[in-house]
Short mmCIF file of C-alpha atoms in Angstrom, two decimals:
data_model
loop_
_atom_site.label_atom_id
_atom_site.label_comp_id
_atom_site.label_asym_id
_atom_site.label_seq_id
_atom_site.Cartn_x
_atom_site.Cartn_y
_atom_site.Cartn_z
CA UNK A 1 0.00 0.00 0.00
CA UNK A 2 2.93 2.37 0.79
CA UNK A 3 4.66 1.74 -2.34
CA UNK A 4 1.45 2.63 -4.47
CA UNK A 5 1.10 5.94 -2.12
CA UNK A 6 4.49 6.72 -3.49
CA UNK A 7 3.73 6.15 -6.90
CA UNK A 8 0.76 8.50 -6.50
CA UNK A 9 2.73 11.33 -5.23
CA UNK A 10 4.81 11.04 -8.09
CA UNK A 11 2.42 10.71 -10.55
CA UNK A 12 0.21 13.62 -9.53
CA UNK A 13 2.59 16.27 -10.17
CA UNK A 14 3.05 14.94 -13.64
CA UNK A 15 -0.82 14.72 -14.69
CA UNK A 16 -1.01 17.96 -13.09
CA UNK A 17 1.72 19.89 -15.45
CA UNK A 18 0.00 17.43 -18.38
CA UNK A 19 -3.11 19.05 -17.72
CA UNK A 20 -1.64 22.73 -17.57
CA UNK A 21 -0.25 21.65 -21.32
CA UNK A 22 -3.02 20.40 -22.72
CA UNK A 23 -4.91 23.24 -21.78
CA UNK A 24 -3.10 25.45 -24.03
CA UNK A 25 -3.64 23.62 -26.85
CA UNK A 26 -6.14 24.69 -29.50
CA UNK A 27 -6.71 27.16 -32.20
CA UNK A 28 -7.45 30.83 -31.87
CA UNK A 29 -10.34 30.72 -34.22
CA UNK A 30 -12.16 28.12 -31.78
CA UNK A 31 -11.84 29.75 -28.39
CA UNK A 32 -14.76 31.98 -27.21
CA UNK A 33 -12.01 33.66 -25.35
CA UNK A 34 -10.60 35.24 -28.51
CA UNK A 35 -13.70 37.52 -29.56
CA UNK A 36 -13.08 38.90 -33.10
CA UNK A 37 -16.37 40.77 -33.29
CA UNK A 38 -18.66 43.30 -31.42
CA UNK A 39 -21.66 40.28 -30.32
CA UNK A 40 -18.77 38.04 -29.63
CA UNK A 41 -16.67 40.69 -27.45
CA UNK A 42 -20.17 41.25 -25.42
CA UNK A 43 -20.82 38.07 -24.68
CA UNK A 44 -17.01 37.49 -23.47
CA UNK A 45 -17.32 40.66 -21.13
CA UNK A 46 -20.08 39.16 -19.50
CA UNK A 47 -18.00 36.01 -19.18
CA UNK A 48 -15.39 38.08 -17.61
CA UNK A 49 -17.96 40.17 -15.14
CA UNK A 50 -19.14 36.56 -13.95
CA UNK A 51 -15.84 35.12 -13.38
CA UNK A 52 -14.53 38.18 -11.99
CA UNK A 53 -17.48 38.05 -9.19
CA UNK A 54 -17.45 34.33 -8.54
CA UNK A 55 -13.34 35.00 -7.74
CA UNK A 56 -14.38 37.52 -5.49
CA UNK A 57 -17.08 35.42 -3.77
CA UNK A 58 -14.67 32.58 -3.25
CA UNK A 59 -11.86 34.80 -2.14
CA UNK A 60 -13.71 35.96 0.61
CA UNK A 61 -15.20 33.15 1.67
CA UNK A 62 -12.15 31.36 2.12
CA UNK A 63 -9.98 33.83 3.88
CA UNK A 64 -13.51 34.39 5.72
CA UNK A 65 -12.74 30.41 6.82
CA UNK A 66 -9.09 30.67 7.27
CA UNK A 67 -9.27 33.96 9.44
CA UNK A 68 -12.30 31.58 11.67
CA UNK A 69 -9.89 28.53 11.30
CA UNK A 70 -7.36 30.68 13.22
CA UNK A 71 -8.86 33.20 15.80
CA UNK A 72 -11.36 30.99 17.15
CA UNK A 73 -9.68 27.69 17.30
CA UNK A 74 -9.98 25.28 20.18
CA UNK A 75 -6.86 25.90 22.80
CA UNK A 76 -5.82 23.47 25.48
CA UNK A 77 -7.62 23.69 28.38
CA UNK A 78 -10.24 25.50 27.13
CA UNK A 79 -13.59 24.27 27.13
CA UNK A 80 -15.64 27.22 27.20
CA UNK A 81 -18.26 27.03 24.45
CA UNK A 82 -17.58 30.11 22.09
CA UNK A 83 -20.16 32.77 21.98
CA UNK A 84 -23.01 32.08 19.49
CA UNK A 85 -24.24 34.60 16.74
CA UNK A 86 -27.43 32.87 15.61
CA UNK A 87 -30.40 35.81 15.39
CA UNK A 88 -27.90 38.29 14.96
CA UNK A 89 -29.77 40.24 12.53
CA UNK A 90 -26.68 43.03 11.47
CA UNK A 91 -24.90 39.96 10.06
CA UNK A 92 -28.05 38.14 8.84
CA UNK A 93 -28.44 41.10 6.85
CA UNK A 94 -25.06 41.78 5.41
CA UNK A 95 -24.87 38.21 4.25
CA UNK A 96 -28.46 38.59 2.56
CA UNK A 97 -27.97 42.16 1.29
CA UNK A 98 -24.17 41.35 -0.24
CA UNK A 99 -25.06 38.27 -2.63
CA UNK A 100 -28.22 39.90 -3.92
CA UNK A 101 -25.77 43.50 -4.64
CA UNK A 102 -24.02 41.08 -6.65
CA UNK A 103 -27.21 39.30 -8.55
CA UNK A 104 -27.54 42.94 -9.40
CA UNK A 105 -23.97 43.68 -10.83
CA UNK A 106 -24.87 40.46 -12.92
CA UNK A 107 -28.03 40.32 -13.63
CA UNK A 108 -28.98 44.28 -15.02
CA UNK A 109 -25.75 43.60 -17.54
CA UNK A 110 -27.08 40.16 -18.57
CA UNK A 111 -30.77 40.79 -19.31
CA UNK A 112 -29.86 43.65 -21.14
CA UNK A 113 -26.96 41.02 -23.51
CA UNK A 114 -29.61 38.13 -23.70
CA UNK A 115 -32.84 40.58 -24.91
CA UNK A 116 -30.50 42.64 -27.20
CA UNK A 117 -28.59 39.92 -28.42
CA UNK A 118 -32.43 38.40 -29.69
CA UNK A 119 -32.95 41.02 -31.93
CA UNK A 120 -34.89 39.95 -35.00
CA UNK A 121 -32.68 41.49 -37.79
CA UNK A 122 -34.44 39.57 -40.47
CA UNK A 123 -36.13 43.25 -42.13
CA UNK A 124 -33.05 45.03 -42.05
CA UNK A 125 -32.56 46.57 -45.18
CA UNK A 126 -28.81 46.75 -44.16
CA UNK A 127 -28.52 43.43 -43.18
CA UNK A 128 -27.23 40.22 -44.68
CA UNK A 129 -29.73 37.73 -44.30
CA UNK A 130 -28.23 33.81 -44.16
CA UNK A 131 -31.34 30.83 -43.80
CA UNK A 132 -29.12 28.48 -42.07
CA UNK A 133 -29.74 24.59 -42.29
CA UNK A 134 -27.74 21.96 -41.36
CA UNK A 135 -27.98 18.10 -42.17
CA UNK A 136 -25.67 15.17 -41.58
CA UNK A 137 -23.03 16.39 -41.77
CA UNK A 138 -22.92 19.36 -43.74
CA UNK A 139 -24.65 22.99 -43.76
CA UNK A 140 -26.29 25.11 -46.14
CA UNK A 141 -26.35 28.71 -47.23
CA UNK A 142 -29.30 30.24 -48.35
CA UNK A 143 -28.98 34.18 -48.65
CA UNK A 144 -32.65 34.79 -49.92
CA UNK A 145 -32.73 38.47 -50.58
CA UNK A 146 -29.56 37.76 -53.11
CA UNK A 147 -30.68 34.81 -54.63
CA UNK A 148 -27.96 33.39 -53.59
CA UNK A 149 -27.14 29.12 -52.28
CA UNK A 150 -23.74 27.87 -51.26
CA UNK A 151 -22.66 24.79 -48.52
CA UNK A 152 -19.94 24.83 -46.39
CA UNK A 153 -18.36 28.38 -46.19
CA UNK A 154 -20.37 31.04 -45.48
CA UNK A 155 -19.16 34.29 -47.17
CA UNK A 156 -20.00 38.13 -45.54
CA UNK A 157 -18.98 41.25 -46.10
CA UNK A 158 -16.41 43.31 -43.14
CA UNK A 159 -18.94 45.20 -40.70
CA UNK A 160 -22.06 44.20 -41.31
CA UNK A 161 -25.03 42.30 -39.54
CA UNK A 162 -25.71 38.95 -40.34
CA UNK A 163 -29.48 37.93 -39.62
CA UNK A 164 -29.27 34.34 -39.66
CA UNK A 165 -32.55 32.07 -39.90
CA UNK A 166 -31.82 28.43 -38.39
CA UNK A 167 -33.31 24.71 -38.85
CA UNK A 168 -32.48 21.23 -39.84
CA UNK A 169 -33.06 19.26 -42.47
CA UNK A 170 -32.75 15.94 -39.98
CA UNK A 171 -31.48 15.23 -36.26
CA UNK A 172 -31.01 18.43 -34.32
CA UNK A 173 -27.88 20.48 -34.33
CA UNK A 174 -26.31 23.56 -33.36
CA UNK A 175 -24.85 26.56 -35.26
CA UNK A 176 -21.63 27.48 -34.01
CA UNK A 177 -18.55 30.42 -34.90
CA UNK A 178 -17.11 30.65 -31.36
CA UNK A 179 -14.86 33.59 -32.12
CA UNK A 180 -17.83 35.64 -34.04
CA UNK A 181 -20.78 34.82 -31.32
CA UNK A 182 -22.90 32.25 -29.69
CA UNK A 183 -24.08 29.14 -30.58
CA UNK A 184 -27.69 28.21 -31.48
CA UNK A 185 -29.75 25.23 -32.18
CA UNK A 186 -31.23 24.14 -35.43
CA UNK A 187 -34.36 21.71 -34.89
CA UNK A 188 -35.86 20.02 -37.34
CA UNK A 189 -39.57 19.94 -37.99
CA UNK A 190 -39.37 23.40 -39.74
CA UNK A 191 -38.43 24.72 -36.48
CA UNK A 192 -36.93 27.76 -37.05
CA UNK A 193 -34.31 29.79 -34.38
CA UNK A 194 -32.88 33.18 -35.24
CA UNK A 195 -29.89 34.90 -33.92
CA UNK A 196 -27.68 37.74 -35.26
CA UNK A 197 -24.15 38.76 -35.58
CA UNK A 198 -21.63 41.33 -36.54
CA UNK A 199 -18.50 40.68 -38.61
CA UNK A 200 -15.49 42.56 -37.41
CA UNK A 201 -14.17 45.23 -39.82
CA UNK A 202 -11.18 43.43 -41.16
CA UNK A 203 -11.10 39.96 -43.74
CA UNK A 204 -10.59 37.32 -41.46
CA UNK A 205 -11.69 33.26 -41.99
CA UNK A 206 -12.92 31.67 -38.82
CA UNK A 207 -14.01 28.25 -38.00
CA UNK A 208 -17.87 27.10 -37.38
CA UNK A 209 -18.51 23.98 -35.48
CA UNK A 210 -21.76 21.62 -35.01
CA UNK A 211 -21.98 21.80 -31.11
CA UNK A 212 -24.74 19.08 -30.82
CA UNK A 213 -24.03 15.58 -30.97
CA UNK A 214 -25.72 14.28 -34.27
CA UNK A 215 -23.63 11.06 -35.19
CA UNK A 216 -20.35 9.34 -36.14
CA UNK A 217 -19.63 12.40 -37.61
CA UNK A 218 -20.89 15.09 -35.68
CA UNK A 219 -16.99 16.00 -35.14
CA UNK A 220 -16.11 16.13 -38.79
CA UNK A 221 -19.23 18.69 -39.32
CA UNK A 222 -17.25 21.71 -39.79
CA UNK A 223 -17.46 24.42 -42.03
CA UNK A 224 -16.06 28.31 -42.17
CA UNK A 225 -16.74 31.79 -42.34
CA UNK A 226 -15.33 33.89 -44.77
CA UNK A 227 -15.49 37.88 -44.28
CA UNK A 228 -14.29 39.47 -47.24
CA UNK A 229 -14.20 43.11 -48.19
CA UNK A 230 -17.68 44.80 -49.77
CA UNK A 231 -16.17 44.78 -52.92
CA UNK A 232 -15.50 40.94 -52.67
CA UNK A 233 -18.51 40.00 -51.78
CA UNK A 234 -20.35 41.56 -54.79
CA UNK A 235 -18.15 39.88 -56.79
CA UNK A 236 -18.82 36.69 -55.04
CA UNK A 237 -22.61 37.32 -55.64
CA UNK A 238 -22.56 38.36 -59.12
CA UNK A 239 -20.23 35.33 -59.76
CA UNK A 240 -22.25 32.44 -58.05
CA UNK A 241 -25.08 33.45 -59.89
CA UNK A 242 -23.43 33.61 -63.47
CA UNK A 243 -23.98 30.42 -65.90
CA UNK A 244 -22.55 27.35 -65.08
CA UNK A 245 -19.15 26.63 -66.62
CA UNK A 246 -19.18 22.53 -67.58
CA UNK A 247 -15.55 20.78 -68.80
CA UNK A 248 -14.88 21.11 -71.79
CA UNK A 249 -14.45 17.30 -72.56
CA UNK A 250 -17.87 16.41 -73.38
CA UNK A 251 -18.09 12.85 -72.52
CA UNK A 252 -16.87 13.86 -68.95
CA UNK A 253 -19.60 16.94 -69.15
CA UNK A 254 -22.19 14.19 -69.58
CA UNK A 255 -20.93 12.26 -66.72
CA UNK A 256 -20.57 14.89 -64.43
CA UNK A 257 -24.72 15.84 -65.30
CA UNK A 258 -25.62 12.29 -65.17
CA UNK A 259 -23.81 11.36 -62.11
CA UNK A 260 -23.19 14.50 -59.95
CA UNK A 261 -25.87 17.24 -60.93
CA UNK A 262 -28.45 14.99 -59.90
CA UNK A 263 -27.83 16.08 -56.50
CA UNK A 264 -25.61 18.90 -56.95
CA UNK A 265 -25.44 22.05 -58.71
CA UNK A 266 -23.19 24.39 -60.41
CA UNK A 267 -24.56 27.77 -61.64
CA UNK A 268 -27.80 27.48 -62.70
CA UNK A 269 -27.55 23.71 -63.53
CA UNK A 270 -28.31 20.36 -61.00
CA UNK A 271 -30.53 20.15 -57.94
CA UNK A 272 -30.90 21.73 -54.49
CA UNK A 273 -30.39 18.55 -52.04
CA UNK A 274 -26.54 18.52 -51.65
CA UNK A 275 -24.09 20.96 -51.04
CA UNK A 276 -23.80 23.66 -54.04
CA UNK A 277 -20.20 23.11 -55.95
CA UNK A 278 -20.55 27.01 -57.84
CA UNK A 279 -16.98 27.97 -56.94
CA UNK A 280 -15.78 25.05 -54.81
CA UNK A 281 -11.97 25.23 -56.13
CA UNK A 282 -11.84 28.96 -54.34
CA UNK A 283 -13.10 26.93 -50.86
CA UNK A 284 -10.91 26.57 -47.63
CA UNK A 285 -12.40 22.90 -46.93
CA UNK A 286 -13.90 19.73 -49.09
CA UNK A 287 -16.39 17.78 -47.14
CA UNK A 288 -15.97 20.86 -44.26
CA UNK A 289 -12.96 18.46 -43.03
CA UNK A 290 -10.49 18.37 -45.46
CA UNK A 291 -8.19 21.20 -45.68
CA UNK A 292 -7.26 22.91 -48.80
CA UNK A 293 -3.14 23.79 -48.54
CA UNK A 294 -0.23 23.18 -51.21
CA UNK A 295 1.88 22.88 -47.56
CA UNK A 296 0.24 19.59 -46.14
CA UNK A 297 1.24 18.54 -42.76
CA UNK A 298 -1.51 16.86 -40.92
CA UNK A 299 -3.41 13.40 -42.87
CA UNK A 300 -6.51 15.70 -43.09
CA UNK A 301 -4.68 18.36 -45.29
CA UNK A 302 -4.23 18.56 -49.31
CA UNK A 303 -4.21 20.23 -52.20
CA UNK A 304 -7.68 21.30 -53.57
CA UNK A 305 -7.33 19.08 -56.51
CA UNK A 306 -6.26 16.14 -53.70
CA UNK A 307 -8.72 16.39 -51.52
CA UNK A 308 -11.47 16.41 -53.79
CA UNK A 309 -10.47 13.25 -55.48
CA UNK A 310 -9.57 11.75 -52.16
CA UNK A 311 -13.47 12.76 -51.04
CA UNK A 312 -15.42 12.05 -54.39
CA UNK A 313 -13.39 8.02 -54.64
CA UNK A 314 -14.60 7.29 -50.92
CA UNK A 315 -17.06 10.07 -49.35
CA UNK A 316 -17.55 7.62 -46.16
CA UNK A 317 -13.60 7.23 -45.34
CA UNK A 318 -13.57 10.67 -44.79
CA UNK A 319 -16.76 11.50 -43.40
CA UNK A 320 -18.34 8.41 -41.44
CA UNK A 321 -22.39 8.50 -42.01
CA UNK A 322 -22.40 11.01 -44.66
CA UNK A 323 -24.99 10.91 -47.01
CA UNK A 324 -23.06 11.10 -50.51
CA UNK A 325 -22.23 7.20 -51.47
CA UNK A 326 -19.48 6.22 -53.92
CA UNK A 327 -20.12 7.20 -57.36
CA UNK A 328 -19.35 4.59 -60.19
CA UNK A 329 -16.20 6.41 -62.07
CA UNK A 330 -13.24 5.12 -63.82
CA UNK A 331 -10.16 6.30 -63.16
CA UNK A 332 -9.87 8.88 -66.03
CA UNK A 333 -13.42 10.47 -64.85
CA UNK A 334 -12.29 10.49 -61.04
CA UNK A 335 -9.42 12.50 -62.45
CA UNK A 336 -11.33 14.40 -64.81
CA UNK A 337 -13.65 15.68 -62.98
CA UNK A 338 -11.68 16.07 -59.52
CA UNK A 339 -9.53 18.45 -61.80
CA UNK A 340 -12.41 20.47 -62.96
CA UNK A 341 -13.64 21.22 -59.64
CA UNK A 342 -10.51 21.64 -58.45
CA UNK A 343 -10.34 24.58 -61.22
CA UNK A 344 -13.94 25.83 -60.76
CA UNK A 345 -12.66 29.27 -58.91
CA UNK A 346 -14.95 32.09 -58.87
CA UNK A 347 -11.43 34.64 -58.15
CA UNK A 348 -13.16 37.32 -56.17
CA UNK A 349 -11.10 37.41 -52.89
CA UNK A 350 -9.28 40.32 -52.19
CA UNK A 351 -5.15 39.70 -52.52
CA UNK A 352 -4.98 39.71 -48.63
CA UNK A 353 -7.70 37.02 -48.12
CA UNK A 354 -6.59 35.03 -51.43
CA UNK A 355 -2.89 34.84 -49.93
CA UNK A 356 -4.01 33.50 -46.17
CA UNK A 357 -4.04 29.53 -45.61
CA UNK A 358 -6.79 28.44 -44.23
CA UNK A 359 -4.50 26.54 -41.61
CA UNK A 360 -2.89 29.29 -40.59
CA UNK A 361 -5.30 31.37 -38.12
CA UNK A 362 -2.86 34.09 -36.81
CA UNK A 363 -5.61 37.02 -37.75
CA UNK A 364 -7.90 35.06 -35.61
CA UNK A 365 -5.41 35.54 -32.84
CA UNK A 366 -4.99 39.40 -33.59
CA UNK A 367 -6.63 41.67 -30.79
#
């Protein structure tokens, strides 16, 4: 029993120090502590104003119990019983009046975060309006007063609210951009939730998560958000909604209709039920998980062209449960038409944006 005791105390200081390390692991773009816009700086300073008071509560208390630990301990040879403060109504009332001071401090600033926060910025004629709905394990993009549909990477302009209208297409999940705001559910049913935010007034790509457990994959259900300058954005618009551009082969232009517009769409051609591919070769992601980079280092990074014919041979090695089975393709056509997407840029990014890898996020660590 000793010996184990020993190995204890030597273990503890080591899982203590590995738990200091781990804990500053992470990316900047994922941390709520890392606001990079005005609803997401609000919410943290009522993080801080809560954490702040709960420190002071618990300072006090305990040097409350130390200083009681010390000047009224038992002394040899005394036994006198130590004189009793029940009904004493001055310190009844300080320790009544003091936490509800501080329900104040918190509360007033809260209430007023949570009912301005629920704005309904849906009629805002200065607004960008997103519908929102997410499916195993991939989201949609629906900007209805532009006419506008894209999956995966959700592109805004610098300063500017985004009215965002929520639901699923299946299982409930939840919308998530931790360093942009909040996270809210999307429930299926036609349920729909509505929340708001405001991009900060520099480019920037930031990471959105699913935060509700939805199935093998609910970790791989990724996608990003892309703030681009006004200028970009318009571009982006007027270029997502310009003709489709098919390859030029025409035997693989047939193929691609028969077997991927089906589902899919490019420009003004295919159906509505899968993620839109207008402009997928300009993406950060394929599949939300696989990261576009000509400087791979990790097994889920590649080059656009890579990834996509890694994720169109075998959708369900990358993304467990997915919906999207394995297409029947030779070889050539895997290549083919991997290449074409691959080369289906829309080119409207600013130079700034254009030149930043999506696996770097050091502007998402900029104060």
């Amino acid at each position: 029993m000793m010996k184990r005791w020993h190995f204890l105390k030597r273990l503890l200081p080591l899982m203590a120090g590995v738990v200091l390390l781990l804990s500053a692991c992470g990316r900047a773009d994922l941390s709520t502590l890392n606001p990079q816009g005005p609803v997401a700086q609000e919410q943290f300073d009522l993080m801080k104003l809560s954490i702040i008071i709960m420190l002071l509560v618990v300072a006090i208390v305990f040097a409350i119990a130390i200083y009681v630990l010390v000047r009224f301990r038992r002394r040899p040879g005394d036994d006198r019983i130590p004189v009793q403060v029940e009904g004493n109504h001055k310190l009844e009332i300080i320790w009544t009046v003091i936490p509800l001071i501080l329900l104040v401090i918190l509360g007033v600033p809260t209430i007023q975060s949570v009912f301005g926060l629920a704005q309904d910025y849906s009629k805002d004629p200065e607004a960008v309006v997103v519908n929102v709905t997410s499916q195993q394990y991939w989201w949609k993009f629906e900007y209805p007063k532009l006419g506008v549909t894209t999956a995966q990477e959700l592109v805004v302009p610098v300063g500017t609210k985004i009215a965002i209208e929520a639901q699923s297409a299946d299982v409930l999940h939840s919308f998530w951009i931790p360093a942009l705001a909040g996270k809210i559910d999307t429930n299926p049913g036609g349920n729909v939730n509505r929340m708001f935010f405001e991009t900060p007034d520099k480019e920037g790509i930031f990471l959105g998560k699913c935060a509700e457990l939805c199935g093998p994959s609910h970790a791989l259900m990724d996608f990003k958000v892309k703030v681009v300058d006004q200028a970009s954005f318009d571009n982006w618009v007027r270029a997502m909604k310009a003709p489709a551009v098919l390859p030029e082969d025409p035997a693989l232009a047939a193929k691609f209709q028969s077997q991927c517009l089906s589902c899919h769409a490019v420009g003004n051609l295919g159906g509505p039920a899968f993620p839109n591919l207008t402009g997928i070769g300009d993406r950060e992601t394929v599949g939300g998980i696989l990261v576009n980079t000509d400087d791979p280092k990790y097994a889920n990074e590649g080059s656009t062209y890579d990834n996509l014919y890694r994720w169109i041979k075998d959708p369900q090695a990358v993304k467990p449960g997915n919906q999207m089975p394995k297409i029947d393709l030779t070889e050539q056509e895997l290549e083919g038409i991997s290449r074409y997407l691959a080369d289906y840029k829309l080119n409207y990014e600013s130079e700034a944006l254009a030149q930043n890898d999506a696996t770097d996020d050091s502007q998402e660590s900029q104060e």
